[in-house]
Short mmCIF file of C-alpha atoms and ligand atoms in Angstrom, two decimals:
data_model
loop_
_atom_site.label_atom_id
_atom_site.label_comp_id
_atom_site.label_asym_id
_atom_site.label_seq_id
_atom_site.Cartn_x
_atom_site.Cartn_y
_atom_site.Cartn_z
CA UNK A 1 -4.42 -116.14 -94.63
CA UNK A 2 -6.32 -118.21 -97.12
CA UNK A 3 -9.74 -116.88 -95.97
CA UNK A 4 -12.86 -118.97 -95.22
CA UNK A 5 -12.79 -120.80 -98.54
CA UNK A 6 -9.20 -121.76 -99.47
CA UNK A 7 -8.32 -122.63 -103.04
CA UNK A 8 -8.15 -126.41 -103.63
CA UNK A 9 -4.66 -127.70 -102.86
CA UNK A 10 -2.68 -129.71 -105.32
CA UNK A 11 -3.19 -133.34 -104.67
CA UNK A 12 -0.12 -134.39 -106.54
CA UNK A 13 1.26 -134.75 -110.01
CA UNK A 14 -1.93 -136.14 -111.42
CA UNK A 15 -3.94 -133.07 -110.55
CA UNK A 16 -5.56 -131.85 -113.69
CA UNK A 17 -4.27 -128.50 -114.90
CA UNK A 18 -5.11 -126.18 -117.81
CA UNK A 19 -2.68 -125.33 -120.51
CA UNK A 20 -3.12 -121.51 -121.29
CA UNK A 21 -2.12 -119.81 -124.48
CA UNK A 22 -2.60 -116.12 -125.53
CA UNK A 23 -4.29 -115.79 -128.94
CA UNK A 24 -3.66 -112.64 -131.04
CA UNK A 25 -6.74 -110.34 -130.74
CA UNK A 26 -5.64 -106.89 -131.64
CA UNK A 27 -4.84 -103.71 -129.68
CA UNK A 28 -7.14 -101.05 -128.39
CA UNK A 29 -5.74 -97.50 -127.81
CA UNK A 30 -7.50 -96.55 -124.54
CA UNK A 31 -7.92 -92.85 -123.61
CA UNK A 32 -6.79 -93.18 -120.12
CA UNK A 33 -8.90 -90.32 -118.64
CA UNK A 34 -11.92 -92.64 -119.22
CA UNK A 35 -10.46 -95.29 -116.89
CA UNK A 36 -7.88 -93.77 -114.61
CA UNK A 37 -8.67 -90.84 -112.28
CA UNK A 38 -6.40 -87.87 -112.97
CA UNK A 39 -5.06 -89.04 -116.41
CA UNK A 40 -4.80 -86.19 -118.94
CA UNK A 41 -7.04 -86.20 -122.09
CA UNK A 42 -3.85 -86.69 -124.21
CA UNK A 43 -2.86 -89.91 -122.54
CA UNK A 44 -3.56 -92.78 -124.98
CA UNK A 45 -2.40 -96.23 -124.05
CA UNK A 46 -2.26 -98.94 -126.67
CA UNK A 47 -3.30 -102.16 -124.92
CA UNK A 48 -3.91 -105.81 -125.91
CA UNK A 49 -7.44 -107.08 -125.76
CA UNK A 50 -6.48 -110.45 -124.53
CA UNK A 51 -8.00 -113.69 -125.80
CA UNK A 52 -6.96 -116.95 -124.11
CA UNK A 53 -7.00 -120.56 -125.35
CA UNK A 54 -7.53 -123.07 -122.47
CA UNK A 55 -6.74 -126.70 -123.04
CA UNK A 56 -8.03 -129.26 -120.55
CA UNK A 57 -6.48 -132.74 -120.22
CA UNK A 58 -9.78 -134.24 -121.45
CA UNK A 59 -8.97 -132.61 -124.81
CA UNK A 60 -11.66 -129.96 -124.37
CA UNK A 61 -10.67 -126.50 -125.67
CA UNK A 62 -12.08 -123.30 -124.48
CA UNK A 63 -11.53 -119.72 -125.58
CA UNK A 64 -12.05 -116.94 -123.02
CA UNK A 65 -12.97 -113.71 -124.92
CA UNK A 66 -12.39 -113.22 -128.71
CA UNK A 67 -10.82 -109.75 -128.38
CA UNK A 68 -11.06 -107.63 -131.62
CA UNK A 69 -11.79 -109.07 -135.06
CA UNK A 70 -9.76 -108.39 -138.25
CA UNK A 71 -12.89 -107.06 -140.06
CA UNK A 72 -14.99 -104.75 -137.95
CA UNK A 73 -17.93 -104.81 -140.42
CA UNK A 74 -19.35 -107.42 -138.08
CA UNK A 75 -19.92 -104.70 -135.40
CA UNK A 76 -23.05 -102.58 -135.23
CA UNK A 77 -22.85 -99.17 -137.08
CA UNK A 78 -22.59 -97.28 -133.78
CA UNK A 79 -19.44 -99.39 -132.63
CA UNK A 80 -17.89 -98.98 -136.11
CA UNK A 81 -18.42 -95.23 -135.76
CA UNK A 82 -16.82 -95.21 -132.31
CA UNK A 83 -13.78 -97.05 -133.65
CA UNK A 84 -13.37 -94.46 -136.32
CA UNK A 85 -13.88 -91.46 -134.12
CA UNK A 86 -13.22 -92.09 -130.57
CA UNK A 87 -11.15 -95.24 -129.82
CA UNK A 88 -8.54 -96.48 -132.25
CA UNK A 89 -7.79 -100.15 -132.69
CA UNK A 90 -5.08 -101.98 -134.58
CA UNK A 91 -5.57 -105.68 -135.51
CA UNK A 92 -2.84 -107.48 -137.34
CA UNK A 93 -4.05 -110.92 -136.58
CA UNK A 94 -7.14 -112.14 -134.78
CA UNK A 95 -8.13 -115.22 -132.93
CA UNK A 96 -8.73 -117.29 -136.03
CA UNK A 97 -5.24 -116.49 -137.49
CA UNK A 98 -3.84 -117.51 -134.06
CA UNK A 99 -5.70 -120.84 -134.02
CA UNK A 100 -4.43 -121.57 -137.49
CA UNK A 101 -0.86 -120.96 -136.53
CA UNK A 102 -1.25 -123.34 -133.54
CA UNK A 103 -2.76 -125.92 -135.85
CA UNK A 104 -6.14 -125.88 -133.97
CA UNK A 105 -9.25 -126.05 -136.17
CA UNK A 106 -11.99 -123.62 -135.09
CA UNK A 107 -14.38 -126.70 -134.90
CA UNK A 108 -12.12 -127.99 -132.12
CA UNK A 109 -13.11 -125.14 -129.88
CA UNK A 110 -15.73 -126.65 -127.60
CA UNK A 111 -16.87 -123.50 -126.00
CA UNK A 112 -16.27 -119.73 -126.03
CA UNK A 113 -16.78 -118.07 -122.68
CA UNK A 114 -17.24 -114.26 -122.79
CA UNK A 115 -16.01 -112.15 -119.77
CA UNK A 116 -18.69 -109.65 -121.04
CA UNK A 117 -20.24 -108.31 -124.14
CA UNK A 118 -18.35 -105.09 -124.86
CA UNK A 119 -17.12 -104.89 -128.43
CA UNK A 120 -13.48 -105.27 -127.63
CA UNK A 121 -14.06 -108.78 -126.13
CA UNK A 122 -16.60 -110.30 -128.45
CA UNK A 123 -14.66 -110.68 -131.82
CA UNK A 124 -16.79 -112.28 -134.45
CA UNK A 125 -18.57 -115.26 -132.91
CA UNK A 126 -20.47 -115.86 -136.06
CA UNK A 127 -17.30 -117.10 -137.66
CA UNK A 128 -17.36 -120.25 -135.68
CA UNK A 129 -19.38 -123.25 -136.92
CA UNK A 130 -22.21 -125.08 -135.27
CA UNK A 131 -19.92 -127.27 -133.15
CA UNK A 132 -18.78 -124.37 -130.77
CA UNK A 133 -20.95 -123.30 -127.84
CA UNK A 134 -21.08 -119.93 -126.13
CA UNK A 135 -21.34 -119.02 -122.50
CA UNK A 136 -22.38 -115.58 -121.16
CA UNK A 137 -22.63 -114.40 -117.57
CA UNK A 138 -25.76 -113.96 -115.51
CA UNK A 139 -28.31 -111.48 -117.07
CA UNK A 140 -25.95 -110.67 -120.02
CA UNK A 141 -28.57 -111.74 -122.57
CA UNK A 142 -30.79 -108.78 -121.61
CA UNK A 143 -28.10 -106.44 -123.11
CA UNK A 144 -28.70 -108.26 -126.47
CA UNK A 145 -32.49 -108.19 -126.40
CA UNK A 146 -33.28 -104.90 -124.63
CA UNK A 147 -34.84 -101.72 -126.24
CA UNK A 148 -31.19 -100.33 -126.54
CA UNK A 149 -29.92 -103.23 -128.58
CA UNK A 150 -29.28 -103.08 -132.38
CA UNK A 151 -31.22 -103.02 -134.60
CA UNK A 152 -34.31 -102.06 -132.42
CA UNK A 153 -32.07 -99.00 -131.56
CA UNK A 154 -30.09 -98.24 -134.71
CA UNK A 155 -27.52 -96.41 -132.42
CA UNK A 156 -27.12 -99.52 -130.26
CA UNK A 157 -23.82 -101.06 -129.43
CA UNK A 158 -25.11 -104.50 -128.39
CA UNK A 159 -26.16 -106.54 -131.40
CA UNK A 160 -29.28 -108.68 -130.87
CA UNK A 161 -27.88 -111.02 -133.57
CA UNK A 162 -24.51 -111.49 -131.97
CA UNK A 163 -24.90 -115.01 -130.72
CA UNK A 164 -26.81 -117.96 -132.14
CA UNK A 165 -29.68 -118.78 -129.80
CA UNK A 166 -29.27 -122.57 -129.61
CA UNK A 167 -25.61 -123.17 -128.50
CA UNK A 168 -25.64 -120.05 -126.23
CA UNK A 169 -25.94 -120.57 -122.45
CA UNK A 170 -26.53 -117.76 -120.02
CA UNK A 171 -25.19 -118.77 -116.60
CA UNK A 172 -27.83 -118.90 -113.79
CA UNK A 173 -28.42 -116.03 -111.36
CA UNK A 174 -26.03 -115.64 -108.36
CA UNK A 175 -28.86 -116.69 -106.15
CA UNK A 176 -28.60 -120.32 -107.55
CA UNK A 177 -26.64 -122.00 -104.81
CA UNK A 178 -26.53 -125.37 -106.66
CA UNK A 179 -24.44 -123.61 -109.33
CA UNK A 180 -22.43 -120.92 -107.54
CA UNK A 181 -20.17 -121.81 -104.57
CA UNK A 182 -17.89 -119.72 -102.46
CA UNK A 183 -14.20 -120.10 -103.14
CA UNK A 184 -11.07 -118.06 -101.86
CA UNK A 185 -12.35 -114.46 -101.58
CA UNK A 186 -15.24 -114.90 -104.00
CA UNK A 187 -18.86 -115.64 -102.92
CA UNK A 188 -19.88 -117.02 -106.36
CA UNK A 189 -17.65 -119.37 -108.39
CA UNK A 190 -18.36 -122.51 -110.40
CA UNK A 191 -16.07 -125.52 -110.83
CA UNK A 192 -16.40 -125.72 -114.56
CA UNK A 193 -14.94 -129.29 -115.12
CA UNK A 194 -15.85 -130.48 -111.64
CA UNK A 195 -12.16 -131.35 -111.05
CA UNK A 196 -10.82 -128.12 -109.62
CA UNK A 197 -8.95 -126.98 -112.64
CA UNK A 198 -11.03 -124.21 -113.80
CA UNK A 199 -13.48 -121.88 -112.02
CA UNK A 200 -15.88 -119.37 -113.50
CA UNK A 201 -15.98 -116.38 -111.11
CA UNK A 202 -18.86 -113.97 -110.92
CA UNK A 203 -17.17 -110.45 -111.23
CA UNK A 204 -19.91 -107.95 -110.68
CA UNK A 205 -19.70 -104.14 -111.33
CA UNK A 206 -18.25 -103.59 -114.80
CA UNK A 207 -21.18 -104.77 -116.93
CA UNK A 208 -24.14 -107.18 -116.55
CA UNK A 209 -22.79 -110.68 -116.65
CA UNK A 210 -19.11 -109.81 -116.21
CA UNK A 211 -17.34 -113.02 -115.28
CA UNK A 212 -13.66 -114.03 -114.83
CA UNK A 213 -11.72 -117.25 -114.81
CA UNK A 214 -9.56 -118.81 -112.07
CA UNK A 215 -7.20 -121.27 -113.74
CA UNK A 216 -4.94 -124.01 -112.21
CA UNK A 217 -1.96 -123.78 -114.41
CA UNK A 218 0.57 -126.06 -112.59
CA UNK A 219 0.84 -127.93 -109.30
CA UNK A 220 -0.61 -125.56 -106.77
CA UNK A 221 -0.23 -122.54 -109.04
CA UNK A 222 -3.15 -120.46 -110.24
CA UNK A 223 -3.74 -117.63 -112.71
CA UNK A 224 -6.75 -115.31 -112.65
CA UNK A 225 -8.04 -113.96 -115.91
CA UNK A 226 -9.63 -110.68 -114.82
CA UNK A 227 -11.37 -109.36 -117.94
CA UNK A 228 -12.33 -105.78 -117.37
CA UNK A 229 -12.42 -105.85 -113.51
CA UNK A 230 -10.29 -102.69 -114.09
CA UNK A 231 -8.45 -101.36 -117.05
CA UNK A 232 -5.12 -100.31 -115.55
CA UNK A 233 -3.11 -102.33 -113.18
CA UNK A 234 -2.32 -99.25 -111.06
CA UNK A 235 -6.03 -99.35 -110.03
CA UNK A 236 -5.69 -102.96 -109.01
CA UNK A 237 -2.58 -102.10 -107.11
CA UNK A 238 -4.33 -99.28 -105.22
CA UNK A 239 -2.03 -96.60 -106.72
CA UNK A 240 -4.87 -95.03 -108.77
CA UNK A 241 -8.58 -94.67 -108.64
CA UNK A 242 -11.26 -95.50 -111.08
CA UNK A 243 -12.10 -92.47 -113.29
CA UNK A 244 -15.41 -90.62 -113.15
CA UNK A 245 -15.37 -87.99 -115.99
CA UNK A 246 -17.76 -85.56 -117.42
CA UNK A 247 -19.73 -86.35 -120.52
CA UNK A 248 -20.74 -83.88 -123.17
CA UNK A 249 -24.27 -83.48 -121.75
CA UNK A 250 -23.16 -82.05 -118.34
CA UNK A 251 -23.38 -85.40 -116.58
CA UNK A 252 -20.79 -87.91 -115.45
CA UNK A 253 -19.50 -91.23 -116.87
CA UNK A 254 -17.66 -94.21 -115.64
CA UNK A 255 -16.31 -97.25 -117.40
CA UNK A 256 -18.07 -99.46 -114.88
CA UNK A 257 -21.96 -99.90 -114.68
CA UNK A 258 -21.70 -99.76 -110.86
CA UNK A 259 -18.41 -98.28 -109.69
CA UNK A 260 -18.82 -99.33 -105.96
CA UNK A 261 -19.45 -102.87 -106.78
CA UNK A 262 -16.52 -102.98 -109.27
CA UNK A 263 -14.43 -101.62 -106.35
CA UNK A 264 -15.66 -104.43 -104.05
CA UNK A 265 -14.68 -106.99 -106.59
CA UNK A 266 -11.21 -105.42 -106.91
CA UNK A 267 -10.86 -105.75 -103.17
CA UNK A 268 -11.38 -109.49 -103.65
CA UNK A 269 -8.68 -109.56 -106.30
CA UNK A 270 -6.29 -107.95 -104.07
CA UNK A 271 -6.87 -110.77 -101.53
CA UNK A 272 -6.36 -113.25 -104.21
CA UNK A 273 -3.05 -111.47 -105.16
CA UNK A 274 -2.03 -111.88 -101.46
CA UNK A 275 -2.67 -115.64 -101.74
CA UNK A 276 -0.01 -115.69 -104.48
CA UNK A 277 -2.29 -115.86 -107.55
CA UNK A 278 -1.13 -113.93 -110.57
CA UNK A 279 -4.10 -111.58 -111.70
CA UNK A 280 -4.09 -110.70 -115.42
CA UNK A 281 -6.43 -107.92 -116.55
CA UNK A 282 -7.57 -108.19 -120.23
CA UNK A 283 -5.87 -104.89 -121.14
CA UNK A 284 -2.70 -105.08 -119.04
CA UNK A 285 -0.18 -103.97 -121.67
CA UNK A 286 2.76 -104.09 -119.19
CA UNK A 287 2.05 -107.69 -118.18
CA UNK A 288 1.60 -108.78 -121.77
CA UNK A 289 4.95 -107.04 -122.78
CA UNK A 290 6.77 -108.84 -119.93
CA UNK A 291 4.98 -112.13 -119.93
CA UNK A 292 3.18 -112.60 -123.18
CA UNK A 293 5.87 -114.57 -124.98
CA UNK A 294 5.69 -117.35 -122.27
CA UNK A 295 2.07 -117.94 -123.36
CA UNK A 296 2.47 -117.81 -127.25
ZN1 ZN B 301 -12.37 -104.07 -122.50
#
């Protein structure tokens, strides 16, 4: 039942666990036809864009995704245009307001890990000081330096100046077996603190460098922060399919870079669910409504 690589068992009350808190990071109003096969063009779903604060017993604090910022002028002109014309957002408070309310200084954040570099997950990383490091998934930096990045391409969505060069680490390729190890249903995971409390999980298909987190929250209990593995829990449950829709130029579009690979990853998440792990997608509005308060 646990598969070839079972999750580490709890070794007792001293087992290190992660304290998880949800930070405010705005809402994005997703046009569902772009994500869920068969949804009508009029279906717009306001969803959170979740940002998580992870506190390790060592005192280290990590944020997984920064969601949406209060001030969108930090985004490229093309993203700002998209937010005015195609996808609406509302941000009452962002990550920095949330940290302030919790009494956490932004300099206390050791590392920000990005699930991926789409605008609704990156917030405003420049607002951190020099004490905070950044982690992106394998090959993600190519999005920031390629010919389609801003300002090389004035219409670019990915900003080549998004992250400071020095404290940013791109995780090694999946072929690096000294870094990535199999765990549960996943071929590539990394034990971040080397104590079994937090695993970075390679989550291919959505966008280059898409990664998720598997977090030990209590004795023997795990939560899986699934980023944009899919955008609607009905796809994860197998009730709906990932949308492929027509673009204006007579072609087709999909929210995922490689749909088949995203589907394979979802298969692994279903196995994880069967192992009793709570899987939380970054935009799961229903989960947030029912469970969000427990993590505030
Ligand atoms: Zn997203």
